[in-house]
Short mmCIF file of C-alpha atoms in Angstrom, two decimals:
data_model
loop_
_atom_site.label_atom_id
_atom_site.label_comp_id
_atom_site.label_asym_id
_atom_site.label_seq_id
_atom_site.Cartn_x
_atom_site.Cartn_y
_atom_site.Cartn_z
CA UNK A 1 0.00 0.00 0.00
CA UNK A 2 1.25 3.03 -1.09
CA UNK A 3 1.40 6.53 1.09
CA UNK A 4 -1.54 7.61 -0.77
CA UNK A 5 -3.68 4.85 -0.73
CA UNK A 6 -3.65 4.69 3.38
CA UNK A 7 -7.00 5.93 4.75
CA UNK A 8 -6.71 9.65 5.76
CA UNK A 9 -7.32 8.59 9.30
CA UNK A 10 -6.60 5.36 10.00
CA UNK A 11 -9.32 4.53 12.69
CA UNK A 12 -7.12 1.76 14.49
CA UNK A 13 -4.09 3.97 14.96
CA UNK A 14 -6.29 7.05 16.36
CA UNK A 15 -8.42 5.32 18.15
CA UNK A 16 -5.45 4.06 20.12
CA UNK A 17 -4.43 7.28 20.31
CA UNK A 18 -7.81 8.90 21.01
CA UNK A 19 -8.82 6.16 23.95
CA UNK A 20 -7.43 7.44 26.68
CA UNK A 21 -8.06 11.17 25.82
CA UNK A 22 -11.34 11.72 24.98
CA UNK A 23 -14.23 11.07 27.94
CA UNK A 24 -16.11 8.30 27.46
CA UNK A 25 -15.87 4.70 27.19
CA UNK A 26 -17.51 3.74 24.09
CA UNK A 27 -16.65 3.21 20.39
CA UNK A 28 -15.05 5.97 18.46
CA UNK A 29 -16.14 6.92 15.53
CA UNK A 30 -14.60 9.00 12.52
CA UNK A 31 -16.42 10.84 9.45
CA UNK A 32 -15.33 13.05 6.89
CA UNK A 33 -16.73 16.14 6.98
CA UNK A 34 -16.67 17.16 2.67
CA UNK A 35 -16.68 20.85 3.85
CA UNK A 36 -14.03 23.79 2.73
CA UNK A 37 -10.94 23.14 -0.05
CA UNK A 38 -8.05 23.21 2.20
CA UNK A 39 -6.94 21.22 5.98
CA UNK A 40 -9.24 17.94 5.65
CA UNK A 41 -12.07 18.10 8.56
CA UNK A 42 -13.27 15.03 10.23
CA UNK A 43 -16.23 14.51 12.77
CA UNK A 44 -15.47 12.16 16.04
CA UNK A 45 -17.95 10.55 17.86
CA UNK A 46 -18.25 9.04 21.48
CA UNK A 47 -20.56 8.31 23.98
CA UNK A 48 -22.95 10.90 22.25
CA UNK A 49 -20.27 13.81 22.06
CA UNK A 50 -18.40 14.99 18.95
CA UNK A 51 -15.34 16.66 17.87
CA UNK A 52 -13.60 17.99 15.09
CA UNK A 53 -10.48 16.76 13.56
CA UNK A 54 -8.31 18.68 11.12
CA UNK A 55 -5.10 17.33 9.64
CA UNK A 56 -3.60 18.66 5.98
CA UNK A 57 -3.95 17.21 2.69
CA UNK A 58 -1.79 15.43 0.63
CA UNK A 59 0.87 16.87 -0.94
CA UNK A 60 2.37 18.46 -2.88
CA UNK A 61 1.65 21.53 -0.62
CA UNK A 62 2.97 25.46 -0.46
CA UNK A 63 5.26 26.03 2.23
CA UNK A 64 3.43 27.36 5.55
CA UNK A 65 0.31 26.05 4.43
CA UNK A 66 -1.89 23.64 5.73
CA UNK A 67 -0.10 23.93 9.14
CA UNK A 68 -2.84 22.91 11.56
CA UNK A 69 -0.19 22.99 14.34
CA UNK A 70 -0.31 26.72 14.18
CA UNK A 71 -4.27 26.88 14.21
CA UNK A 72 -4.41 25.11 17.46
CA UNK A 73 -1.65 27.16 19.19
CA UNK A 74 -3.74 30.33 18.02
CA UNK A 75 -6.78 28.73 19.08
CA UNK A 76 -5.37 27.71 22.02
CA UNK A 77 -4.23 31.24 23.14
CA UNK A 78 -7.05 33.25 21.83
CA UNK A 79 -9.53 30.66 24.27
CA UNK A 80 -6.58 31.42 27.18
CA UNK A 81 -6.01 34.97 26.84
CA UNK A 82 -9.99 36.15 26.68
CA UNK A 83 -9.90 37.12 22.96
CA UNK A 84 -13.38 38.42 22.03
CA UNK A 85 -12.68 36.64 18.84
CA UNK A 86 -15.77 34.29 18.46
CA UNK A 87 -13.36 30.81 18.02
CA UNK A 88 -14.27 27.42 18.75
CA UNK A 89 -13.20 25.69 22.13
CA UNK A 90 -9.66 22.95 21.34
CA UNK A 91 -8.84 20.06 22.85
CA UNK A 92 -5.66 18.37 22.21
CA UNK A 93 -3.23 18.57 19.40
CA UNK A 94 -0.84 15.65 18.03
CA UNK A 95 2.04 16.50 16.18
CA UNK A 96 3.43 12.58 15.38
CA UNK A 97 3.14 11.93 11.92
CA UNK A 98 2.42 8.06 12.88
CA UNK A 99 -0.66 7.97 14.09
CA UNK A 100 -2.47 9.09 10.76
CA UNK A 101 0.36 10.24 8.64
CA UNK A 102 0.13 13.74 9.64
CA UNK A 103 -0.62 16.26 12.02
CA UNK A 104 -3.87 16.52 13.35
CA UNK A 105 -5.48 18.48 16.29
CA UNK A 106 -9.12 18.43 17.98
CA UNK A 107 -11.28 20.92 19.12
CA UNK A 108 -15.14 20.90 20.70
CA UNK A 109 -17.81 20.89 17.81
CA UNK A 110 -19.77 24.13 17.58
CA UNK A 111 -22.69 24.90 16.75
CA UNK A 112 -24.20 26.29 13.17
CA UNK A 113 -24.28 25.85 9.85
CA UNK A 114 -21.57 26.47 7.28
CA UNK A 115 -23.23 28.59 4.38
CA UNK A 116 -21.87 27.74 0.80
CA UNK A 117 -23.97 27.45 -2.41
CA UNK A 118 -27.16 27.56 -1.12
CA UNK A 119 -29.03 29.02 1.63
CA UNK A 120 -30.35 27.07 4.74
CA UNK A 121 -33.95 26.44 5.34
CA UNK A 122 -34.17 29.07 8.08
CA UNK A 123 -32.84 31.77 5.20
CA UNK A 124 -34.22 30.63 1.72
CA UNK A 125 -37.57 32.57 2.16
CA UNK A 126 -37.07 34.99 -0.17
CA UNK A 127 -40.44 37.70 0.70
CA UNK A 128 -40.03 36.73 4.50
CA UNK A 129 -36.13 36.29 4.97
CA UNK A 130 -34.16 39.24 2.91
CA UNK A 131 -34.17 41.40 6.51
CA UNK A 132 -32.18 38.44 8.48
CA UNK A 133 -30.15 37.15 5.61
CA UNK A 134 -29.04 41.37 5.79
CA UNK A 135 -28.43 41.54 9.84
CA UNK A 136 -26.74 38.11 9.55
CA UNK A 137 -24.28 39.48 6.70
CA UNK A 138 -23.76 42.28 9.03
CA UNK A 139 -23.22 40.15 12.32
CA UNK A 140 -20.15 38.93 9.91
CA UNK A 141 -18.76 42.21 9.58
CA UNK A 142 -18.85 42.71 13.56
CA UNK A 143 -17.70 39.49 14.19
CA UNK A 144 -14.57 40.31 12.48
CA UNK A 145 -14.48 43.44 14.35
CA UNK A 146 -14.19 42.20 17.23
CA UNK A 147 -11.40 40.15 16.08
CA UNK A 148 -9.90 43.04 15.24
CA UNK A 149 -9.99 44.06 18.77
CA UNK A 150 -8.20 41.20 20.18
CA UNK A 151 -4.68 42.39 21.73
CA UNK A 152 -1.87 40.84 19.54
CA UNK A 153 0.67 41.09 22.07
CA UNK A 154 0.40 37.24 23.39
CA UNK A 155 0.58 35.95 19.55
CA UNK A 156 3.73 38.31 18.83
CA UNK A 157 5.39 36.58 22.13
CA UNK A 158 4.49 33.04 21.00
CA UNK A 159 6.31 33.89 17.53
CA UNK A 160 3.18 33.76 15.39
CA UNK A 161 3.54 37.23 13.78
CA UNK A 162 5.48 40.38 13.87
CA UNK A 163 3.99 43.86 15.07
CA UNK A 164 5.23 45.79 11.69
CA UNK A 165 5.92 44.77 8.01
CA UNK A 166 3.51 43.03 7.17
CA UNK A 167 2.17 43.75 3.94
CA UNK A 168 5.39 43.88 2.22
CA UNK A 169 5.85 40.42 3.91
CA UNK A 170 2.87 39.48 2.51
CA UNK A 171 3.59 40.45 -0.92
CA UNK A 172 7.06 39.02 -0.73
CA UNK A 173 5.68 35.93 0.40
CA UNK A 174 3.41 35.40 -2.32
CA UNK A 175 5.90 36.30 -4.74
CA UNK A 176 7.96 33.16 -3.11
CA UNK A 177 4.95 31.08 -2.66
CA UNK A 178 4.62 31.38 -7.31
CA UNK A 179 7.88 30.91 -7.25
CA UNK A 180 7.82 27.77 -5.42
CA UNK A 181 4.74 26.44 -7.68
CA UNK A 182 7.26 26.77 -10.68
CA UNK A 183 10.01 25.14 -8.74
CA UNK A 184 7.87 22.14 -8.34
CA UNK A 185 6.46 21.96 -11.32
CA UNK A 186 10.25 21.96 -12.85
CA UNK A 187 10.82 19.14 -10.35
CA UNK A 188 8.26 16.77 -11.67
CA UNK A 189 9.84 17.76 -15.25
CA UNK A 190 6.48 20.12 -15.79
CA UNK A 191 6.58 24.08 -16.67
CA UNK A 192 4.08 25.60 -14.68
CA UNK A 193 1.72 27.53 -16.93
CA UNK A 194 2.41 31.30 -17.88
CA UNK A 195 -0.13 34.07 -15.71
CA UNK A 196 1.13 37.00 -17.10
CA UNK A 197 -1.44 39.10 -15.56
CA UNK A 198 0.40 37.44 -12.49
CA UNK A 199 3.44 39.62 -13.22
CA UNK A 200 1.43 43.01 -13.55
CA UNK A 201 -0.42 42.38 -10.42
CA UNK A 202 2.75 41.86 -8.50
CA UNK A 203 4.47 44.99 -9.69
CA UNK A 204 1.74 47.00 -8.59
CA UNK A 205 1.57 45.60 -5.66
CA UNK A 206 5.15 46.54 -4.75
CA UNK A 207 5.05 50.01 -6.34
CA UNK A 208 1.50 50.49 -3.93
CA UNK A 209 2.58 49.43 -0.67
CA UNK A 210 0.28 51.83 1.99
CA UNK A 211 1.73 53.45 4.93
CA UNK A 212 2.19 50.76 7.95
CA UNK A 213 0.20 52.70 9.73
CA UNK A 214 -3.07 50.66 10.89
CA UNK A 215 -2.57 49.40 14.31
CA UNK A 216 -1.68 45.84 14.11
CA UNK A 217 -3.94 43.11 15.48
CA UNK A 218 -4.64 39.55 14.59
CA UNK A 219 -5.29 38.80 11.29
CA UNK A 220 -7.45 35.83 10.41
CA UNK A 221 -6.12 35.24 6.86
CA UNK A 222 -9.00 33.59 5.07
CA UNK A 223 -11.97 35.25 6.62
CA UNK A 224 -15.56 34.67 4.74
CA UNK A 225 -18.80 33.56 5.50
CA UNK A 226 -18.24 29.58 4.51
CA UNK A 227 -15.27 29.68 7.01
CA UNK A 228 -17.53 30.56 9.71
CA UNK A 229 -20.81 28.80 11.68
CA UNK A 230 -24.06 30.41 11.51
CA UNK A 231 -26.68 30.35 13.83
CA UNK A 232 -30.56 30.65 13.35
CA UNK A 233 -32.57 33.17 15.20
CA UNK A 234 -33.82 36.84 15.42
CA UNK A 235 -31.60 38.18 14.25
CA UNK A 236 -29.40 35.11 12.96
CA UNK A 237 -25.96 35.47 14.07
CA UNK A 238 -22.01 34.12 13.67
CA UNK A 239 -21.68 31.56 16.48
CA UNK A 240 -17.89 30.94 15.83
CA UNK A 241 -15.08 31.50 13.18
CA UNK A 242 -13.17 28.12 11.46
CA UNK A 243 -9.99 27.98 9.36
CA UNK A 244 -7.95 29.31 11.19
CA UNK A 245 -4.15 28.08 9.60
CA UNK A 246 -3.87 31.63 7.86
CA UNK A 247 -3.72 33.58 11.03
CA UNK A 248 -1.28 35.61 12.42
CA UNK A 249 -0.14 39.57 13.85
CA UNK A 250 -0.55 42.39 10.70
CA UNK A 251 -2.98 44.56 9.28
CA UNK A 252 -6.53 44.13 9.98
CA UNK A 253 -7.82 45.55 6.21
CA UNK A 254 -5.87 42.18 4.88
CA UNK A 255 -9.03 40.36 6.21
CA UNK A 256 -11.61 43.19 4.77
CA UNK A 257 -9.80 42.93 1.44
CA UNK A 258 -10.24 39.39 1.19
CA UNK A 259 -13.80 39.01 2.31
CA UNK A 260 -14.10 41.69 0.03
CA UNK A 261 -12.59 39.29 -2.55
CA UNK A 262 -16.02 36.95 -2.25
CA UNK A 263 -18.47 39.26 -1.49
CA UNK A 264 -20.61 38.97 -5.31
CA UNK A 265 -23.09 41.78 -6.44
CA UNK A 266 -25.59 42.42 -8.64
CA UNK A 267 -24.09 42.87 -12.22
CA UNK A 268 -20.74 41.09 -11.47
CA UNK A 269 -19.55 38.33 -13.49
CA UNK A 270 -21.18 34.91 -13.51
CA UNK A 271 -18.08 33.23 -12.86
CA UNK A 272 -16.94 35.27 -9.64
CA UNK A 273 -20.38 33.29 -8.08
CA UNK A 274 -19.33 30.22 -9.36
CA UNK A 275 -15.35 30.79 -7.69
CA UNK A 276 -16.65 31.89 -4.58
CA UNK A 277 -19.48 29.26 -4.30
CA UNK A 278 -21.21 31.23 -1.59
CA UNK A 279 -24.65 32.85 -1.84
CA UNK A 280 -23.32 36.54 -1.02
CA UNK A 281 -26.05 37.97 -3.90
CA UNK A 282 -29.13 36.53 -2.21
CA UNK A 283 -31.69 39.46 -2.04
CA UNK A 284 -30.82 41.19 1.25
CA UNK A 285 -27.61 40.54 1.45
CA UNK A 286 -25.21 44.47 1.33
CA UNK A 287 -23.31 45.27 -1.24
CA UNK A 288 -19.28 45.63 -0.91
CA UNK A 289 -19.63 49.52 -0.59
CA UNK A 290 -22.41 48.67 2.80
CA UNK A 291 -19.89 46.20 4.30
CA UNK A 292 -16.61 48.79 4.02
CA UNK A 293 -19.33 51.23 5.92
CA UNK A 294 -20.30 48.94 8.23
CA UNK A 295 -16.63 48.15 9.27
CA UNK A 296 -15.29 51.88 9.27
CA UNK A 297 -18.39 52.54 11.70
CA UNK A 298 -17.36 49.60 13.86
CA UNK A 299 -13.86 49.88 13.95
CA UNK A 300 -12.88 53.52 13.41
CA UNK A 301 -10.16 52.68 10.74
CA UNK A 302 -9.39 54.90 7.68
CA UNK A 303 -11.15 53.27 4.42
CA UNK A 304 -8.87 54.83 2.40
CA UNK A 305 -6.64 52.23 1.36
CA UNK A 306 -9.52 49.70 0.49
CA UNK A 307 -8.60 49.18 -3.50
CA UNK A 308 -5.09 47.59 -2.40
CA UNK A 309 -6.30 45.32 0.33
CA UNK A 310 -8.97 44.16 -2.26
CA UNK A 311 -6.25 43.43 -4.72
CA UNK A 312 -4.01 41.83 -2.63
CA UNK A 313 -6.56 39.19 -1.12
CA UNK A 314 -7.53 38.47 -4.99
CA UNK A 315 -3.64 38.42 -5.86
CA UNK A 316 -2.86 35.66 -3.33
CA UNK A 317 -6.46 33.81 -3.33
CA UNK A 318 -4.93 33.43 -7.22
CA UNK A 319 -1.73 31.82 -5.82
CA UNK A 320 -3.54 30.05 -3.35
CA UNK A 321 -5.62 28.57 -6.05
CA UNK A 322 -2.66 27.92 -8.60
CA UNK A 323 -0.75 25.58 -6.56
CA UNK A 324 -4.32 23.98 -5.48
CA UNK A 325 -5.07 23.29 -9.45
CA UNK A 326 -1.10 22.10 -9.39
CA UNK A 327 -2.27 19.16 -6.67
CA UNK A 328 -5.18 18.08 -8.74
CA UNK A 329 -3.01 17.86 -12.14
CA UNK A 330 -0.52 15.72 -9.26
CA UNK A 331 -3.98 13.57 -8.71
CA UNK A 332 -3.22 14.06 -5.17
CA UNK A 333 -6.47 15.26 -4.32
CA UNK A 334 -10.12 14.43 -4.89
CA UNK A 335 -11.76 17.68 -4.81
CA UNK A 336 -13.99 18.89 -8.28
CA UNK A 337 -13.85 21.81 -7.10
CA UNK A 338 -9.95 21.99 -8.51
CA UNK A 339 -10.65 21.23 -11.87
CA UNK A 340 -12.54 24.97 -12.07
CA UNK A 341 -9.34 26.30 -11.53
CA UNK A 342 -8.06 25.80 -15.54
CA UNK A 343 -10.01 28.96 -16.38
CA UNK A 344 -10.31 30.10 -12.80
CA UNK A 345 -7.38 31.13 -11.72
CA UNK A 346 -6.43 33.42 -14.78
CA UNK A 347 -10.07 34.71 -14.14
CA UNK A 348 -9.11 35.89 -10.61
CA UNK A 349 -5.79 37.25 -12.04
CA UNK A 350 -7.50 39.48 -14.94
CA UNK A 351 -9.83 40.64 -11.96
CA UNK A 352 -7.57 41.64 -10.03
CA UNK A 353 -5.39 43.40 -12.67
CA UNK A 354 -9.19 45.74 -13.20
CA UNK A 355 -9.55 46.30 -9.12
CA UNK A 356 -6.05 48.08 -9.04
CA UNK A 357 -6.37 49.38 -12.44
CA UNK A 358 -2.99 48.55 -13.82
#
């Protein structure tokens, strides 16, 4: 049996592992959860209570990505030092590669819904439910205020981010994280394909840099509405925010550029819909302009910058995305979702070239 033919958790192994760590004497039980296009989520079950388990995928994989290590130390000291972040309780983490062949950690299952392509029962009405789908869409928008009120300081001393920098990291990152896709590509004797608009994007990037002036606080890195749980009720609300492997200490607009990114309108292309695969142009749901608004009014930040941040988020999503459509060409993962990304991922690059206008 080949590495890639193993199970992606091998029950036996964790539920050695798992025994004598989780309450409860009964069974355990493991489930794939087919939710989100990045760390693989599982569902545990015993004696009637669940968790979550997230380990990475498969290779071949960009460096820094996929670490779930790093999502359950944030986790873990957001929960410890009283973040008003809204994030989901952890339990243990395991960082031997034997016991499924990766990584993994697990943390308390919340409650809510994860909202994707369609719209749950207790939001499809479309004459009685436009007002909640709006104050939920809105809830988001706090919710990631609030995050944006966290104190950074404990993150900074645990090493996970730097107080200054950070966009010009990020854009030197990126740059590495492209280059790396065409490194790998060379490796397998493959050319990775050409994205010129790539190249324009990046220069503009790096000729556009804002002032590091916002105060830094912890960044999320791949905030949206399918990354977080959503609760029924009146108003509906965010119960708690997922995906956390992205996050770290920099520039809050980062995470308003790339929900930004997602955030579909009347009279935008069909394809952005079909990319973002989340139902941001139900009717009631703000447009882009009402959600800046609503997070200048909660946070007191300057709006001014917005066009970058926007362009950045779509500039790396692209990346993200390229090295994503590189794994399924690898067949190393099972997701349809990748094979989109032929036409995608120059789509993404063209928009982004139009946001910034170069």
């Amino acid at each position: 049996m080949t590495p890639d033919d193993r199970p992606l958790v091998d029950l036996e192994r964790f539920t050695a592992w798992a025994a004598p760590r989780l309450p409860g004497r009964g069974a355990i039980e493991v489930d794939r959860l087919r939710e989100g296009h990045s760390n693989l989520t599982f569902v545990v079950r015993r004696d009637g209570r669940e968790w979550i388990l997230r380990r990475p995928p498969r290779g071949p994989l960009l460096p820094t990505a996929h670490d779930v290590l790093r999502e359950f130390r944030v986790l873990d000291l957001l929960a410890r030092t009283g973040s008003p972040a809204r994030v989901p309780a952890v339990t243990t983490a395991c960082e031997d590669d034997g016991v499924i062949g990766a990584p993994f950690y697990l943390m308390e299952r919340a409650g809510g819904e994860v909202i994707r392509e369609r719209l749950p029962a207790w939001l499809a009405d479309d004459e009685r439910d436009p007002p909640r789908r709006r104050a939920l869409a809105f809830d988001l928008v706090d919710a990631l205020a609030e995050l944006h009120s966290t104190d950074p300081a404990p993150l900074i001393e645990a090493g996970i981010g730097k107080p200054s920098g950070y966009l010009a990291r990020q854009v030197r990152r990126w740059r590495g994280q492209r280059e790396g896709i065409q490194a790998g590509a060379a490796e397998r004797g493959a050319t990775a394909r050409d994205l010129p608009d790539y190249d324009v994007v990046r220069d503009w990037l790096e000729a556009n840099l804002p002032d590091d002036t916002q105060r830094p606080t912890v960044v999320h890195g791949d905030y949206k509405l399918d990354n977080v749980l959503s609760v029924p009720g009146d108003p509906p609300r965010v119960n708690a925010i997922l995906d956390w492997e992205m996050a770290t200490v920099g520039d809050p607009l980062a995470d308003l550029g790339y929900l930004l990114s997602f955030w579909v309108e009347a009279g935008d292309e069909p394809w952005r819909e079909t990319l973002s695969g989340v139902v941001y142009r139900a009717a009631g749901m703000p447009t882009r302009d009402e959600v800046v608004e609503r997070y200048g009014s909660r946070t007191g930040r300057s709006m001014r910058d917005v066009r970058f941040y926007v362009t950045l988020a779509v500039w790396k999503l692209a990346i993200l995305l390229e090295a994503s459509y590189n794994r399924h060409l690898a067949g190393t993962t099972d997701d349809p979702f990748f094979a989109l990304l032929d036409v995608g991922v120059p789509a993404l690059l063209d928009y982004a070239r139009r946001v910034c206008g170069a």
